[in-house]
Amino acid sequence: MTRIVVAAAIIDEMSAKLLLAQRNYPPEVAGLWELPGGKVEDGETWQAALEREIAEELGMTIEAGQQFGAAVGLSVELELVALRARPVGGAPRALDHAALRWVDAAGLRAMADAGELVPADTTWLEDLLELLA
Ligand code: DCM
């Protein structure tokens, strides 16, 4: 059975900035930056799973919204989908990541050009730039 991994594009609309998180593991992607998220549990909606994961990993409250961009196959059993999200409460903290960073469209493009994003997440670059425009 395919399991879904949800990832959050947490965008602060006042500053038009996106929250990126730097992975600690596994070694292939440690040091690279991602949209934070995690696996959907049985019986959970994608939105509920993402809100739970972000509370656990970043200690902040978000409101998860609609999917955007294409789903990405990570392996035979894992599929990665991106959802829009709005920060609702609390400042994000790197409880499970090496670091966190808010980036605007130019900052995101620069990081993508420098190869600093997790490969799967580069699929969404143009979608993310549009959301930040
Ligand atoms: N993953 C990814 N991009 C994200 C979030 C997760 O490529 N924005 C991948 C990394 C792992 C898998 O999904 O292979 C599970 O993620 P985690 O280890 O964070 O649960």
mmCIF file of C-alpha atoms and ligand atoms in Angstrom:
data_model
loop_
_atom_site.group_PDB
_atom_site.id
_atom_site.type_symbol
_atom_site.label_atom_id
_atom_site.label_comp_id
_atom_site.label_asym_id
_atom_site.label_seq_id
_atom_site.Cartn_x
_atom_site.Cartn_y
_atom_site.Cartn_z
ATOM 1 C CA MET A 1 0.000 0.000 0.000
ATOM 2 C CA THR A 2 1.213 3.486 -0.836
ATOM 3 C CA ARG A 3 1.873 5.755 2.098
ATOM 4 C CA ILE A 4 1.638 9.489 1.692
ATOM 5 C CA VAL A 5 4.212 11.954 2.999
ATOM 6 C CA VAL A 6 2.797 15.476 3.273
ATOM 7 C CA ALA A 7 5.043 18.533 3.103
ATOM 8 C CA ALA A 8 4.059 22.072 4.066
ATOM 9 C CA ALA A 9 4.619 25.253 2.103
ATOM 10 C CA ILE A 10 4.201 27.505 5.152
ATOM 11 C CA ILE A 11 3.910 31.017 3.748
ATOM 12 C CA ASP A 12 3.752 34.188 5.793
ATOM 13 C CA GLU A 13 1.629 36.409 3.596
ATOM 14 C CA MET A 14 2.670 39.685 5.240
ATOM 15 C CA SER A 15 6.336 39.202 4.315
ATOM 16 C CA ALA A 16 5.754 36.858 1.331
ATOM 17 C CA LYS A 17 8.236 34.407 2.818
ATOM 18 C CA LEU A 18 8.340 30.617 2.857
ATOM 19 C CA LEU A 19 9.626 28.550 5.782
ATOM 20 C CA LEU A 20 12.381 26.058 4.892
ATOM 21 C CA ALA A 21 13.864 23.472 7.245
ATOM 22 C CA GLN A 22 17.342 21.958 7.038
ATOM 23 C CA ARG A 23 17.386 18.153 7.317
ATOM 24 C CA ASN A 24 19.536 16.300 9.829
ATOM 25 C CA TYR A 25 19.136 12.859 8.241
ATOM 26 C CA PRO A 26 19.509 10.574 6.314
ATOM 27 C CA PRO A 27 23.107 11.245 5.160
ATOM 28 C CA GLU A 28 22.101 11.602 1.464
ATOM 29 C CA VAL A 29 20.033 14.691 2.240
ATOM 30 C CA ALA A 30 21.457 15.899 5.565
ATOM 31 C CA GLY A 31 22.277 19.598 5.249
ATOM 32 C CA LEU A 32 19.757 20.151 2.448
ATOM 33 C CA TRP A 33 16.586 22.223 2.894
ATOM 34 C CA GLU A 34 13.001 20.972 2.597
ATOM 35 C CA LEU A 35 9.379 21.799 3.078
ATOM 36 C CA PRO A 36 8.846 20.237 6.517
ATOM 37 C CA GLY A 37 6.317 17.439 6.986
ATOM 38 C CA GLY A 38 5.967 13.706 7.531
ATOM 39 C CA LYS A 39 3.930 10.565 7.014
ATOM 40 C CA VAL A 40 0.140 10.427 7.083
ATOM 41 C CA GLU A 41 -1.168 7.919 9.654
ATOM 42 C CA ASP A 42 -4.065 5.555 8.934
ATOM 43 C CA GLY A 43 -7.402 7.350 9.149
ATOM 44 C CA GLU A 44 -5.839 10.818 9.147
ATOM 45 C CA THR A 45 -6.614 13.475 6.560
ATOM 46 C CA TRP A 46 -3.584 14.972 4.802
ATOM 47 C CA GLN A 47 -4.321 18.293 6.450
ATOM 48 C CA ALA A 48 -4.584 16.823 9.963
ATOM 49 C CA ALA A 49 -1.356 14.857 9.452
ATOM 50 C CA LEU A 50 0.507 17.960 8.347
ATOM 51 C CA GLU A 51 -0.814 20.059 11.224
ATOM 52 C CA ARG A 52 0.308 17.297 13.654
ATOM 53 C CA GLU A 53 3.760 16.891 12.085
ATOM 54 C CA ILE A 54 4.433 20.622 12.065
ATOM 55 C CA ALA A 55 3.379 20.926 15.716
ATOM 56 C CA GLU A 56 5.749 18.049 16.593
ATOM 57 C CA GLU A 57 8.723 19.163 14.491
ATOM 58 C CA LEU A 58 8.486 22.942 14.645
ATOM 59 C CA GLY A 59 6.389 23.628 17.748
ATOM 60 C CA MET A 60 4.077 25.907 15.799
ATOM 61 C CA THR A 61 0.437 25.838 14.770
ATOM 62 C CA ILE A 62 -0.485 25.934 11.084
ATOM 63 C CA GLU A 63 -3.662 25.701 9.099
ATOM 64 C CA ALA A 64 -3.039 23.255 6.249
ATOM 65 C CA GLY A 65 -4.805 23.939 2.948
ATOM 66 C CA GLN A 66 -4.965 22.567 -0.562
ATOM 67 C CA GLN A 67 -2.454 20.481 -2.460
ATOM 68 C CA PHE A 68 -0.381 22.259 -5.114
ATOM 69 C CA GLY A 69 2.103 21.047 -7.707
ATOM 70 C CA ALA A 70 2.713 17.454 -8.698
ATOM 71 C CA ALA A 71 2.974 14.438 -6.401
ATOM 72 C CA VAL A 72 6.489 12.963 -6.298
ATOM 73 C CA GLY A 73 7.213 9.242 -6.072
ATOM 74 C CA LEU A 74 9.898 8.722 -3.420
ATOM 75 C CA SER A 75 9.971 4.920 -3.540
ATOM 76 C CA VAL A 76 7.615 2.022 -4.345
ATOM 77 C CA GLU A 77 5.632 2.671 -1.198
ATOM 78 C CA LEU A 78 6.125 6.400 -0.495
ATOM 79 C CA GLU A 79 4.523 9.319 -2.337
ATOM 80 C CA LEU A 80 5.231 12.936 -1.451
ATOM 81 C CA VAL A 81 2.589 15.651 -1.794
ATOM 82 C CA ALA A 82 2.806 19.377 -1.027
ATOM 83 C CA LEU A 83 0.077 21.373 0.699
ATOM 84 C CA ARG A 84 -0.255 25.100 1.186
ATOM 85 C CA ALA A 85 -0.200 26.178 4.811
ATOM 86 C CA ARG A 86 -0.713 29.319 6.842
ATOM 87 C CA PRO A 87 1.101 30.020 10.125
ATOM 88 C CA VAL A 88 -1.492 30.430 12.894
ATOM 89 C CA GLY A 89 0.400 30.477 16.175
ATOM 90 C CA GLY A 90 3.839 30.251 17.712
ATOM 91 C CA ALA A 91 7.305 30.939 16.350
ATOM 92 C CA PRO A 92 8.857 27.946 14.572
ATOM 93 C CA ARG A 93 11.707 26.160 16.366
ATOM 94 C CA ALA A 94 14.086 23.549 14.919
ATOM 95 C CA LEU A 95 13.054 20.686 17.237
ATOM 96 C CA ASP A 96 13.847 18.020 14.620
ATOM 97 C CA HIS A 97 15.857 19.969 12.038
ATOM 98 C CA ALA A 98 19.352 21.458 11.940
ATOM 99 C CA ALA A 99 18.010 24.976 11.256
ATOM 100 C CA LEU A 100 15.058 26.948 9.923
ATOM 101 C CA ARG A 101 14.956 29.849 7.486
ATOM 102 C CA TRP A 102 12.299 32.171 6.022
ATOM 103 C CA VAL A 103 13.040 32.896 2.355
ATOM 104 C CA ASP A 104 11.481 35.199 -0.224
ATOM 105 C CA ALA A 105 11.184 34.266 -3.904
ATOM 106 C CA ALA A 106 14.702 35.460 -4.744
ATOM 107 C CA GLY A 107 16.174 33.604 -1.771
ATOM 108 C CA LEU A 108 14.368 30.413 -2.731
ATOM 109 C CA ARG A 109 15.600 30.609 -6.317
ATOM 110 C CA ALA A 110 19.159 31.228 -5.157
ATOM 111 C CA MET A 111 19.047 28.189 -2.882
ATOM 112 C CA ALA A 112 17.609 26.035 -5.674
ATOM 113 C CA ASP A 113 20.319 27.249 -8.088
ATOM 114 C CA ALA A 114 22.957 26.412 -5.489
ATOM 115 C CA GLY A 115 21.588 22.857 -5.127
ATOM 116 C CA GLU A 116 20.644 23.426 -1.507
ATOM 117 C CA LEU A 117 17.118 21.966 -1.708
ATOM 118 C CA VAL A 118 16.185 18.321 -1.157
ATOM 119 C CA PRO A 119 15.925 16.872 -4.711
ATOM 120 C CA ALA A 120 12.244 15.853 -4.503
ATOM 121 C CA ASP A 121 11.232 19.352 -3.407
ATOM 122 C CA THR A 122 12.835 21.033 -6.443
ATOM 123 C CA THR A 123 9.831 19.671 -8.398
ATOM 124 C CA TRP A 124 7.767 22.439 -6.793
ATOM 125 C CA LEU A 125 10.141 25.351 -7.415
ATOM 126 C CA GLU A 126 8.016 27.142 -10.021
ATOM 127 C CA ASP A 127 4.802 26.533 -8.028
ATOM 128 C CA LEU A 128 6.447 27.940 -4.899
ATOM 129 C CA LEU A 129 7.787 31.000 -6.726
ATOM 130 C CA GLU A 130 4.240 31.656 -7.956
ATOM 131 C CA LEU A 131 2.841 31.334 -4.423
ATOM 132 C CA LEU A 132 5.464 33.843 -3.225
ATOM 133 C CA ALA A 133 4.912 36.341 -6.062
HETATM 134 N N1 DCM B 1 10.850 14.024 2.129
HETATM 135 C C1 DCM B 1 11.233 14.840 1.058
HETATM 136 N N2 DCM B 1 10.864 16.146 1.035
HETATM 137 C C2 DCM B 1 10.128 16.653 2.044
HETATM 138 C C3 DCM B 1 9.728 15.857 3.140
HETATM 139 C C4 DCM B 1 10.104 14.527 3.151
HETATM 140 O O1 DCM B 1 11.898 14.363 0.144
HETATM 141 N N3 DCM B 1 9.771 17.932 1.973
HETATM 142 C C5 DCM B 1 11.234 12.603 2.146
HETATM 143 C C6 DCM B 1 12.421 12.285 2.976
HETATM 144 C C7 DCM B 1 12.159 10.884 3.409
HETATM 145 C C8 DCM B 1 10.643 10.765 3.474
HETATM 146 O O2 DCM B 1 10.155 11.855 2.693
HETATM 147 O O3 DCM B 1 12.606 9.989 2.403
HETATM 148 C C9 DCM B 1 10.072 10.785 4.874
HETATM 149 O O4 DCM B 1 10.374 11.991 5.490
HETATM 150 P P1 DCM B 1 10.671 12.084 7.070
HETATM 151 O O5 DCM B 1 11.948 11.360 7.301
HETATM 152 O O6 DCM B 1 10.787 13.565 7.311
HETATM 153 O O7 DCM B 1 9.486 11.460 7.728
#
